[in-house]
XYZ file of C-alpha atoms in Angstrom:
584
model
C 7.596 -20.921 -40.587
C 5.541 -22.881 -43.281
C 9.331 -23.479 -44.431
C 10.692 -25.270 -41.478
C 8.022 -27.435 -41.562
C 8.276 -28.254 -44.694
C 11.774 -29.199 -44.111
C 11.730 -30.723 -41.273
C 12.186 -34.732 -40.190
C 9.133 -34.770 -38.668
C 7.398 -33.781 -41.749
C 8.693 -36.061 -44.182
C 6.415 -39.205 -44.813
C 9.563 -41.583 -45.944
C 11.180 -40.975 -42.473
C 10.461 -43.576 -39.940
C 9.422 -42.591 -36.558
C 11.575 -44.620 -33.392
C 8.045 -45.834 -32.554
C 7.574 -47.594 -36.469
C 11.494 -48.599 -35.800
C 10.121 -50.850 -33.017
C 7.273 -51.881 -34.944
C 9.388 -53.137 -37.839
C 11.708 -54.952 -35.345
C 8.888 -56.544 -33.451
C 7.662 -57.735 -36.939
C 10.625 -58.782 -38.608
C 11.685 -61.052 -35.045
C 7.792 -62.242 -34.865
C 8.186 -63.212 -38.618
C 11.497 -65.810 -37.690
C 10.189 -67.471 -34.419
C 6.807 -68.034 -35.873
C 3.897 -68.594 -33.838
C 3.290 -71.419 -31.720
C 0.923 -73.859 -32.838
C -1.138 -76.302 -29.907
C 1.412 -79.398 -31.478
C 4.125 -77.170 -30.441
C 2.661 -77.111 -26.727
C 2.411 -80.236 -25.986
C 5.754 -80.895 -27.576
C 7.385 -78.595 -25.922
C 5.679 -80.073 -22.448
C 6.580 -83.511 -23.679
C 10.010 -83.394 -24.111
C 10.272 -80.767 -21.097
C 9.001 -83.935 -19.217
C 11.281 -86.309 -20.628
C 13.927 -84.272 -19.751
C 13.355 -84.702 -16.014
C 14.624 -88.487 -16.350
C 17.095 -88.430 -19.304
C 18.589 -85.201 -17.881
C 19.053 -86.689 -14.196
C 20.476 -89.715 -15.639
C 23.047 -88.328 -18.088
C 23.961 -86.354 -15.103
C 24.441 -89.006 -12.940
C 26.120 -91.205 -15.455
C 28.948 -88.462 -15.609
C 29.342 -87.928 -11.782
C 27.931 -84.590 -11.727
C 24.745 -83.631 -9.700
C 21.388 -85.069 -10.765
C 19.871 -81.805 -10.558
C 22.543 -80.325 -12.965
C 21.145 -82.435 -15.797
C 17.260 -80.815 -14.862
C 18.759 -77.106 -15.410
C 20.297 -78.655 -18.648
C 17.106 -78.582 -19.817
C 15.708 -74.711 -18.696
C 18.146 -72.031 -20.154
C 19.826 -74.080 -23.115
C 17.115 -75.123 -25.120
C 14.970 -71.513 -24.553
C 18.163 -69.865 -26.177
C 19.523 -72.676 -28.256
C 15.953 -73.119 -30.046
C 15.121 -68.713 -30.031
C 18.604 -68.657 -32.566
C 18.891 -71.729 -34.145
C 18.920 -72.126 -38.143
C 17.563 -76.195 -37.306
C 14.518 -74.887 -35.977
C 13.556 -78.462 -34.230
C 16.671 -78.864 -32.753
C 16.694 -79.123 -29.319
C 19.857 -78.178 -27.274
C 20.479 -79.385 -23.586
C 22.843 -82.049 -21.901
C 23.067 -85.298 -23.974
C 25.864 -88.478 -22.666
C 28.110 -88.143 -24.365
C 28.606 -84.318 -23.406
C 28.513 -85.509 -20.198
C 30.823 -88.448 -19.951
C 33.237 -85.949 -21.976
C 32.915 -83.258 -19.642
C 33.229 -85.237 -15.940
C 36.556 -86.466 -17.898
C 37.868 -82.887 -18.876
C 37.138 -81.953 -15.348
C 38.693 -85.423 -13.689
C 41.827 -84.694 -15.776
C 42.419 -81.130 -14.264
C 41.797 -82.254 -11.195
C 38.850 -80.462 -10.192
C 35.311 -81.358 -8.588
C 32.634 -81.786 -11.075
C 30.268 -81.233 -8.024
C 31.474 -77.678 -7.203
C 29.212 -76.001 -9.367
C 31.876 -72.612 -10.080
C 33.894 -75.343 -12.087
C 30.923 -76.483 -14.126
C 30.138 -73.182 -14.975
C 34.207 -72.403 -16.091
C 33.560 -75.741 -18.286
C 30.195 -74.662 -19.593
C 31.196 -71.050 -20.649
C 34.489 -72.035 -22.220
C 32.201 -74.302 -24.069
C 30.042 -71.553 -25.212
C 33.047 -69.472 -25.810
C 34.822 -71.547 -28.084
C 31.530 -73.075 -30.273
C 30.791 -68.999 -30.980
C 34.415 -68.826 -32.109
C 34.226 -71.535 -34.342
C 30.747 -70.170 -35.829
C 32.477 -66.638 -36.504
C 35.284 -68.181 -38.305
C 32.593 -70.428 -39.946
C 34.179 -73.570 -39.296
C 30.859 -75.369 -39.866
C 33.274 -77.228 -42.850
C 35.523 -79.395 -40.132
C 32.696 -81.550 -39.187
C 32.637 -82.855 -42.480
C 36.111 -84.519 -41.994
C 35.076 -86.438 -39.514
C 34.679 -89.787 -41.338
C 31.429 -92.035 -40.826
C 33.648 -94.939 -39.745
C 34.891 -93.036 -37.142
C 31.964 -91.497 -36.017
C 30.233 -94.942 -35.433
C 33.300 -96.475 -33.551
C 32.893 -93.535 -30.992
C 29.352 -93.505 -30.721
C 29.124 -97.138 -30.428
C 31.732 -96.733 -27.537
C 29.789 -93.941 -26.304
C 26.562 -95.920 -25.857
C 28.753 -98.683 -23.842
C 30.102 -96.361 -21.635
C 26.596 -94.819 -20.889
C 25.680 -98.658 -19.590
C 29.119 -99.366 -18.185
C 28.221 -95.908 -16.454
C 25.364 -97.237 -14.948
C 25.701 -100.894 -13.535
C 26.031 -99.777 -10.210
C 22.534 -97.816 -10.080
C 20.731 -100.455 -11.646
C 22.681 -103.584 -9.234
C 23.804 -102.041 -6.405
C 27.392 -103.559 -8.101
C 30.569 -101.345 -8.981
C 32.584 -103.847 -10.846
C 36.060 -103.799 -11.432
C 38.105 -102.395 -14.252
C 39.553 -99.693 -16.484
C 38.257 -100.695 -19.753
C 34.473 -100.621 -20.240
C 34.388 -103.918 -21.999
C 36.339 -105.308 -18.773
C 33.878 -103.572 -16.487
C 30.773 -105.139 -18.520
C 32.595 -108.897 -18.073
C 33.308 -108.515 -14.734
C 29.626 -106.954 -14.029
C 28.112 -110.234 -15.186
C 30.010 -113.022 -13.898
C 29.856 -111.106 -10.466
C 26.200 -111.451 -10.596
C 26.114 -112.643 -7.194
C 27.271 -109.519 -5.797
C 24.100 -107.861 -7.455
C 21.587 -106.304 -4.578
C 18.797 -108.152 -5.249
C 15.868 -105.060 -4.427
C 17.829 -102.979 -6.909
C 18.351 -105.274 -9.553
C 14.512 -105.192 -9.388
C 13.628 -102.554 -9.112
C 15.730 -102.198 -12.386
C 14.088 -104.881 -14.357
C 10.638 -103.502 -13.458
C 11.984 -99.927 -14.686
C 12.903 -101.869 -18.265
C 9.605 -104.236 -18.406
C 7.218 -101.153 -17.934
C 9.160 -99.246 -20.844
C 8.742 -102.508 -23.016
C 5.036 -102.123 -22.570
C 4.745 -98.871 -22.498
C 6.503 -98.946 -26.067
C 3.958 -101.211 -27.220
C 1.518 -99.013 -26.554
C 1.363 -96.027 -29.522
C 0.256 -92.926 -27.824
C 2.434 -94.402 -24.988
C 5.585 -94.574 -26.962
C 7.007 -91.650 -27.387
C 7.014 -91.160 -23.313
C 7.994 -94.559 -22.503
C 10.743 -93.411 -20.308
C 8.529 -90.873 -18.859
C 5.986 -93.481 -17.902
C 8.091 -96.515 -16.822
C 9.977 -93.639 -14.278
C 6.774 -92.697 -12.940
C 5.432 -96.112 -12.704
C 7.685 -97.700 -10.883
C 8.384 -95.202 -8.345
C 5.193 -94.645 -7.186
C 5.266 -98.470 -6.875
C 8.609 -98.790 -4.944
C 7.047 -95.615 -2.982
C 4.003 -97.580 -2.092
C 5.835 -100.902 -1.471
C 8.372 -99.311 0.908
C 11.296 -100.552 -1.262
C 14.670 -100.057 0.491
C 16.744 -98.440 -2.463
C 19.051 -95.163 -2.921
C 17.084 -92.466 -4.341
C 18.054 -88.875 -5.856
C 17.400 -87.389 -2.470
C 19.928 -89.493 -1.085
C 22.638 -88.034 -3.443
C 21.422 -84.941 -4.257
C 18.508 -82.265 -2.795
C 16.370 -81.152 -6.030
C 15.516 -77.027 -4.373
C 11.984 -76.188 -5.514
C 13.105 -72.713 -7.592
C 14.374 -71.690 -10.809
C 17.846 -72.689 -11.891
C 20.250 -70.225 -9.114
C 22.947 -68.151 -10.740
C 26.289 -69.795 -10.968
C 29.498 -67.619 -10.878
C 32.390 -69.208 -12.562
C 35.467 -70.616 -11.072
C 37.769 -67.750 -13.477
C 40.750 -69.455 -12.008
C 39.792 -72.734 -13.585
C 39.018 -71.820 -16.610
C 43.025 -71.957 -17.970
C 43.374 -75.810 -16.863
C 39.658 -76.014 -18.829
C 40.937 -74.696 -22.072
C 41.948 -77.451 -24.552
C 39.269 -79.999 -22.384
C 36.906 -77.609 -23.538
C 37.844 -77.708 -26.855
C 37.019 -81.567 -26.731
C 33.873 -81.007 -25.130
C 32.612 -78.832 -28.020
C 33.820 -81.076 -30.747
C 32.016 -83.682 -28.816
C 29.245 -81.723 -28.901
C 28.779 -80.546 -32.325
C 29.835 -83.524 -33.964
C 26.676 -84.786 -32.633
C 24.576 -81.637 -33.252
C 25.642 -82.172 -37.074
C 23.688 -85.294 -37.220
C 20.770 -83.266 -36.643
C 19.613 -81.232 -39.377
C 20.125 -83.803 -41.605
C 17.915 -86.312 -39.892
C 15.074 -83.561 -38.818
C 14.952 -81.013 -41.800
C 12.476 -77.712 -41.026
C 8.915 -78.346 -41.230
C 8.385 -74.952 -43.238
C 11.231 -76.079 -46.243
C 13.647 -72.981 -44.911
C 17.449 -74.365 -45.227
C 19.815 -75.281 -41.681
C 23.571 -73.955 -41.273
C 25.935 -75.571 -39.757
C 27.616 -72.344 -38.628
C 24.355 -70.790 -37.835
C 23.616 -73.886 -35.374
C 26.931 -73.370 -33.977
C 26.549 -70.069 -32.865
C 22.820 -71.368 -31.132
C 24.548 -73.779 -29.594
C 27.360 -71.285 -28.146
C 24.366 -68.666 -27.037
C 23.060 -71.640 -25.153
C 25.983 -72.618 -23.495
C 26.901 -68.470 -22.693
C 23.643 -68.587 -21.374
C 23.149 -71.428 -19.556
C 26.726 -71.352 -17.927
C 25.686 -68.748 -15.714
C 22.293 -70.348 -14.634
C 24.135 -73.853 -13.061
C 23.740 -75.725 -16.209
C 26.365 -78.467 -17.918
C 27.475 -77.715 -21.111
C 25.045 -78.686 -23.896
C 24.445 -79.375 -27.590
C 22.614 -80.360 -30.227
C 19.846 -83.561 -28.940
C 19.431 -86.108 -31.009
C 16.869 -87.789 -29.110
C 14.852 -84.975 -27.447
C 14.948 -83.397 -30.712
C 13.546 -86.724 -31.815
C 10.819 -86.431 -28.877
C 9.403 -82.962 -29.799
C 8.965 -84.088 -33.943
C 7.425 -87.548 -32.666
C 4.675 -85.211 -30.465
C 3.970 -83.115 -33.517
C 6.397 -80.115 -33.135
C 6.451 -77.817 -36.380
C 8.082 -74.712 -35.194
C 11.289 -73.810 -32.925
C 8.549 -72.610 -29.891
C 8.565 -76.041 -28.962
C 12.288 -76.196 -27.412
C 11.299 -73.060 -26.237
C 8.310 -74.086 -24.343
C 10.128 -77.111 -23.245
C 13.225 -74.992 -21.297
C 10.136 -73.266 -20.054
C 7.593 -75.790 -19.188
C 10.501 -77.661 -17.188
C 11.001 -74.706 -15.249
C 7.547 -74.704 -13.936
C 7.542 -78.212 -13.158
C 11.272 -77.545 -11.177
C 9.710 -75.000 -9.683
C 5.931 -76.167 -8.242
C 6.809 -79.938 -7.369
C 10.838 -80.391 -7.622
C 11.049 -81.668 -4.418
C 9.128 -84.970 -5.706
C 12.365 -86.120 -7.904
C 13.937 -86.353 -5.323
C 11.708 -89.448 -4.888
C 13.243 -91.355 -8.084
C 15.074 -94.777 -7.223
C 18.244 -94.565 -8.675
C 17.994 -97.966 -9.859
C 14.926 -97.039 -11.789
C 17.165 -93.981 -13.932
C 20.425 -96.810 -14.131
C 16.991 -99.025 -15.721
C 16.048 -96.368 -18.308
C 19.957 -95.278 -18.864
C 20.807 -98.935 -20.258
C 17.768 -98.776 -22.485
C 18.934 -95.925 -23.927
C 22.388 -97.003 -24.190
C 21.021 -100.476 -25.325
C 18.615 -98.447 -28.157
C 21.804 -96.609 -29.468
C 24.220 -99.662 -29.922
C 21.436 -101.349 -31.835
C 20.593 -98.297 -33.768
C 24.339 -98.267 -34.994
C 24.083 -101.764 -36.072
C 23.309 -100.727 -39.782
C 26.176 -98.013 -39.634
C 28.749 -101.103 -38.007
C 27.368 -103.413 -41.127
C 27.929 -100.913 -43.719
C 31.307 -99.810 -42.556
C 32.742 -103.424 -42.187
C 31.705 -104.052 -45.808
C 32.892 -101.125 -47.343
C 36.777 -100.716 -46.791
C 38.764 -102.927 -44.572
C 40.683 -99.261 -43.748
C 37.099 -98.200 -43.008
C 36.720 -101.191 -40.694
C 40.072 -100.611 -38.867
C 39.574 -96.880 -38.146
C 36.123 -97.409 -36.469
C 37.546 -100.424 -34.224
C 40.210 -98.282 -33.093
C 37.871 -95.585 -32.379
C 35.652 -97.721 -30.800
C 38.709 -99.417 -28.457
C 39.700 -96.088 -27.677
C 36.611 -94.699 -26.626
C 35.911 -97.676 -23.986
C 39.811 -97.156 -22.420
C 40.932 -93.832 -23.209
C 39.404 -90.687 -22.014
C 36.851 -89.179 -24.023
C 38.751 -86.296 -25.309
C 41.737 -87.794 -26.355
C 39.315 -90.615 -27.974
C 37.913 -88.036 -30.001
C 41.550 -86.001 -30.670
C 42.314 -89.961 -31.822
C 38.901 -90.348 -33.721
C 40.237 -86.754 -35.401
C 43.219 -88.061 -36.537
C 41.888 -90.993 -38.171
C 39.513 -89.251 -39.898
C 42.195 -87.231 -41.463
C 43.894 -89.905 -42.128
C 41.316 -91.569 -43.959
C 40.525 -88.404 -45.859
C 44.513 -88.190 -47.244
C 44.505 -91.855 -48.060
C 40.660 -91.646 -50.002
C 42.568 -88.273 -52.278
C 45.249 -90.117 -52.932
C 43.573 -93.288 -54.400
C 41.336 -90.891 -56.484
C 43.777 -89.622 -58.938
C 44.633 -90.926 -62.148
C 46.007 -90.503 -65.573
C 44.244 -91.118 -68.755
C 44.973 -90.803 -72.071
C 42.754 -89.312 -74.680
C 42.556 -89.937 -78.372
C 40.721 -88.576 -80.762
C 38.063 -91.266 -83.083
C 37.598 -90.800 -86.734
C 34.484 -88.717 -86.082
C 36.074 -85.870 -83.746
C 35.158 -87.511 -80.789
C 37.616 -87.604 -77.445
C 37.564 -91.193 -76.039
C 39.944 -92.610 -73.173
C 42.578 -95.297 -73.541
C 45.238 -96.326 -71.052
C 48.303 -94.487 -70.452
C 51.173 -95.687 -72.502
C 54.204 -96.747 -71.265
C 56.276 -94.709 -73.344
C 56.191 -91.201 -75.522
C 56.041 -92.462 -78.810
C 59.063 -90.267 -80.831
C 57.138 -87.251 -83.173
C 53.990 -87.724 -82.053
C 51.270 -85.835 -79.585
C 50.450 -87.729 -76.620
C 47.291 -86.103 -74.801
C 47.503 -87.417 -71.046
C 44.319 -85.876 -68.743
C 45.589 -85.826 -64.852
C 42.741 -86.065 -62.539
C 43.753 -85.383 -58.889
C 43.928 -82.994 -56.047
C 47.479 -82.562 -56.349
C 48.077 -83.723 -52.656
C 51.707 -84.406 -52.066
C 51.084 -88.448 -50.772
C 49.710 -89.411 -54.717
C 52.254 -87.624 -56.817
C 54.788 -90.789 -56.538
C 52.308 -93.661 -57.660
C 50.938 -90.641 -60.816
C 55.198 -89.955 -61.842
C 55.557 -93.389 -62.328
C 52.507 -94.116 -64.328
C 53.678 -91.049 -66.600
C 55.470 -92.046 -70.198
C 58.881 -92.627 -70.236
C 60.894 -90.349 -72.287
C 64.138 -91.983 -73.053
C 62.648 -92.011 -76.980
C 61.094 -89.354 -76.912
C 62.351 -87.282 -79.445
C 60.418 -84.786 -81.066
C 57.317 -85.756 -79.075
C 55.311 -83.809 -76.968
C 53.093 -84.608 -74.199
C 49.910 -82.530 -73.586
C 48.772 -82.668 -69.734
C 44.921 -81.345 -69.435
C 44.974 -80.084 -65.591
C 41.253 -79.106 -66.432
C 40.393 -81.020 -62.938
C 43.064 -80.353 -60.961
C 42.524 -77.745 -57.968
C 43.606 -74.026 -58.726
C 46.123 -73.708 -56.957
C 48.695 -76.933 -56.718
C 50.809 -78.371 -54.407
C 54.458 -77.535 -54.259
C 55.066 -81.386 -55.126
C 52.923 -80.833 -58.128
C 55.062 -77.894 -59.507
C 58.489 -79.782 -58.635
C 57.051 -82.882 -60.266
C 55.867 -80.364 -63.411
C 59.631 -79.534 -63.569
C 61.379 -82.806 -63.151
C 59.704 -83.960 -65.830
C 59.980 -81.352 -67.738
C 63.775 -80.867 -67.793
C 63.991 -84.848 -68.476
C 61.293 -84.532 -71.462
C 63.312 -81.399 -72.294
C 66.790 -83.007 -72.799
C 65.229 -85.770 -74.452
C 64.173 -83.883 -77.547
C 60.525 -83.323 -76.468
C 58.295 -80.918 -74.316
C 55.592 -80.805 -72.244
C 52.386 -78.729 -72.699
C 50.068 -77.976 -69.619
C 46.356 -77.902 -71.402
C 43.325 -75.880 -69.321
C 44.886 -74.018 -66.715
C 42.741 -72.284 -64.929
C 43.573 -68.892 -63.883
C 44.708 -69.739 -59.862
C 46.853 -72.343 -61.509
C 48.632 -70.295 -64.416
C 49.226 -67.577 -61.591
C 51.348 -70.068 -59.352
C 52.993 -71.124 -62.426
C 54.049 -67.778 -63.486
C 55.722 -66.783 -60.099
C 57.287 -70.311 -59.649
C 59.069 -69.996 -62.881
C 57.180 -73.069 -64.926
C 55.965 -71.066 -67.213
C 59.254 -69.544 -68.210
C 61.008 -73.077 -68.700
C 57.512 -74.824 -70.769
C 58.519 -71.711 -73.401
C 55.570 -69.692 -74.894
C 52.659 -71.809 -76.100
C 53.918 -74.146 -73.003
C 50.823 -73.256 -70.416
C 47.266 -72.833 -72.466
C 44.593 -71.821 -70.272
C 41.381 -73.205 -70.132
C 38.223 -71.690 -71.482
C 34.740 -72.329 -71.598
C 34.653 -75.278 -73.935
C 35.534 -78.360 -72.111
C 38.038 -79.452 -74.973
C 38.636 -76.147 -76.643
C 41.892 -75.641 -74.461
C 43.012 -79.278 -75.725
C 42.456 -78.854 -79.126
C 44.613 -75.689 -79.478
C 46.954 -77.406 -77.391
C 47.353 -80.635 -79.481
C 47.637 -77.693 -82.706
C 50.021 -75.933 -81.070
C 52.063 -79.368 -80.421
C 51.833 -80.332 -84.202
C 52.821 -77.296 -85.019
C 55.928 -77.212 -83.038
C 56.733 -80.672 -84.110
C 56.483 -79.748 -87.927
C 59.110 -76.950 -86.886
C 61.318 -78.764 -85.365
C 61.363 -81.350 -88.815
C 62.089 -78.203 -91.113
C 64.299 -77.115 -88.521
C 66.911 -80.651 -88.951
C 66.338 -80.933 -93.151
């Protein structure tokens, strides 16, 4: 008996009970999220306010319900903030998600008011963002160029006004192309409705004050919404309010069920939609770094951002992402720790909840007011980005023009498939100016020094020639004509140091290794690849390089940064000395 117990589970002090289990877990998951501090409460209830105008008006601006853009802000940034890596970073509903979204949906033909369709968009959204976080494709957003990133958010921030005009004037104007629809809108100011134009201004002069103000600033939209609608309530100001377009139901966010059979014409929209989205989330991290020194991930922030939209798809909410600006709200109010986009998602849903039924009060001209100050605020934020990108490259230049054009005529998806391409494009054109050839020569004192390439291989002598490149097929041409000719070339040998050249080359590479090898070859010369690395001598091996360079021809590269050169150029001189005895 004393045995058994001995032996037994339940006896040995190293074996935890289910109950410590639970206690570890609880510990471990309190240790992440932190505990809230009183600067995360009122951030959090800040920028759970300021989501009841930016939310509504983002919304709007895409065609969708106004109340849509409120449950943006509930379930998305309660799951998006419990999982992110960025632990500031607030996710909900931002414009350009929007505009991008009501033109996935406008393209398939379906009705971005029936809510089973936005909840098809919102969890393919979700879907595809945790896809790209479990193949860690955190990487791609780095390929998306700055040029093009300003062309599109500059066009962004037009079509966010453009989106508006009517709201704020009572005036649709004419046109396709946003710039067209911005002309139109102001030489058809006499077709602007003179109580909403108003109405607008007012909207716009209280934020100006309320900016000037500094405890006011931070909730300047906040306060210029509530400000002038209790004063167009108390005036009896005839103007279209949310109620007239939308009923705001005092209750949490309802579940949604998803339109399944929509989802296949939602696919590659979707896809759009969440490059949209993270493209802006990446901008985040950077710009608000964690208060407690921990490191972001990109990946990590991807896979919040897909929880959030999993989550929120199901709850009536439109697909959402990384916020910029309500991120920027909750720092400004003091936040330190990720409770305050949770407290936001959950402050909002109190407010939703106990007095809902008084947005419904908002003038619509007052959110088209605050919508083209924040479209106006983000054009002139990107007018250091526009600067620097016009004076750096005119290639630069071009690519964020034509992202910018495209943005203001094309959809938003295929602006950013465009923007995508360009980006590439710039990428492949940036590698290929990058390489070069060099030639190194040895002083007097043993030092390696760098001297143009010459134009030909001087007969029986070493040439050392270091290629610097990435081996990408659209450089090789300008490098094989900047390499020696070898019509004298007798007896001479050329050492190539591929010491900072990628691993594992391009095909071009290895049939430009062999063309010029064969013609150095029947000159009377050879060629001598200097610190290979070991990816690199393995792809020469099975392509058959090394067999036609002869032993000695590939010497890999080693820990001293010239040692691999040195026994190269011996190895050359050597060979050279043969071949002399060889003809007496």
């Amino acid at each position: 008996m004393s045995d058994e117990n001995a032996t037994s589970p339940a006896a040995q002090p190293d074996s935890p009970s289910p109950g410590s289990s639970r206690v570890g877990a609880v510990r471990r998951l309190t240790a992440k999220l932190g505990r809230p501090s009183p600067r995360d409460v009122s951030a959090g209830m800040a920028t759970g306010l300021f989501s009841i105008p930016e939310g509504m008006a983002y919304a709007s601006i895409g065609g969708f319900n106004p109340v849509a853009g409120l449950y943006a802000g509930i379930v998305p940034p309660i799951l998006g903030s419990l999982a992110a890596p960025t632990v500031l970073m607030v996710t909900t509903l931002t414009s350009a998600i929007a505009l991008t979204s009501q033109a996935v949906l406008s393209d398939a033909g379906l009705d971005p008011h029936a809510a089973g369709n936005v909840a098809a968009l919102t969890l393919l959204v979700g879907v595809i963002m945790a896809l790209m976080a479990g193949l860690r494709l955190g990487v791609v957003m780095s390929f998306v160029s700055n040029a093009v990133m300003t062309g599109f958010s500059t066009g962004i921030a037009l079509s966010i006004i453009t989106g508006v005009l009517e709201d704020a004037t009572a005036y649709k104007p004419p046109g396709h192309n946003k710039l067209l629809q911005v002309w139109n809108w102001i030489v058809g100011i006499g077709h602007w409705q003179s109580a909403a134009t108003l109405v607008a201004l007012a909207t716009i002069a209280v934020w100006a004050a309320a900016r000037l103000v500094r405890p006011l600033a931070e909730l300047a939209l906040l306060v210029s919404m509530i400000v002038v609608s209790v004063g167009v309530a108390i005036f009896g100001v005839d103007v279209e309010t949310v109620g007239d377009i939308a009923r705001i139901p005092a209750g949490l966010p309802p579940f949604s069920a998803p339109a399944w059979s929509a989802m296949p014409h939602l696919f590659g929209g979707a896809l759009a939609v969440a490059l949209v989205a993270l493209a802006q989330a990446a901008g985040v991290s950077p710009s608000m770094p964690n208060p407690d020194g921990s490191r972001s991930n990109v990946n990590g922030d991807f896979a919040a951002q897909g929880l959030a939209n999993l989550g929120g798809g199901f709850f009536a909410a439109l697909p959402s992402g990384g916020s910029l600006s309500r991120t920027g709200v909750a720092a400004g109010v003091g936040a330190r720790t990720r409770w305050a986009g949770v407290i936001s998602g959950m402050f909002l849903a109190i407010v939703v909840l106990v007095c809902g039924s008084l947005a419904e009060h908002i003038p619509m001209p007052v959110i088209g007011g605050l919508i083209m100050v924040v479209g106006a605020e983000l054009i002139v934020g990107k007018v250091g980005d526009i600067m620097l990108v016009l004076r750096t490259s005119r290639l630069s230049a071009l690519a964020m023009v034509v992202t910018f054009a495209a943005t203001t005529q094309l959809p938003l998806q295929q602006a950013i498939v465009l923007g995508a391409m360009l980006s590439l494009l710039l990428y492949c054109v940036q590698i290929s100016r990058q390489s070069e050839l060099l030639t190194l020569v040895m002083d007097s004192d043993g030092r390696w020094r760098t001297e143009e390439v010459p134009a030909a291989l001087p007969p029986g002598r070493v040439t050392v020639v270091q290629y610097g490149g990435a081996s990408f097929f659209a450089e090789l041409s300008r490098l094989e004509s900047k390499l020696p000719d070898v019509s004298q070339a007798r007896d001479a040998v050329l050492v190539l140091v591929m010491r900072a050249v990628p691993e594992v080359p391009s095909s071009a590479l290895i049939k430009q290794f062999r063309r010029y090898a064969t013609r150095l070859e029947n000159a009377g010369g050879r060629l001598i690849l200097a610190g290979v690395r070991p990816g690199m001598a393995h792809v020469l091996d099975r392509t058959g390089v090394s067999d036609q360079l002869g032993a000695g021809g590939v010497v890999p590269a080693d820990d001293h940064v010239f040692g691999a050169v040195e026994r190269a150029v011996a190895d050359a001189q050597e060979w050279i000395r043969t071949r002399g005895d060889t003809e007496q």
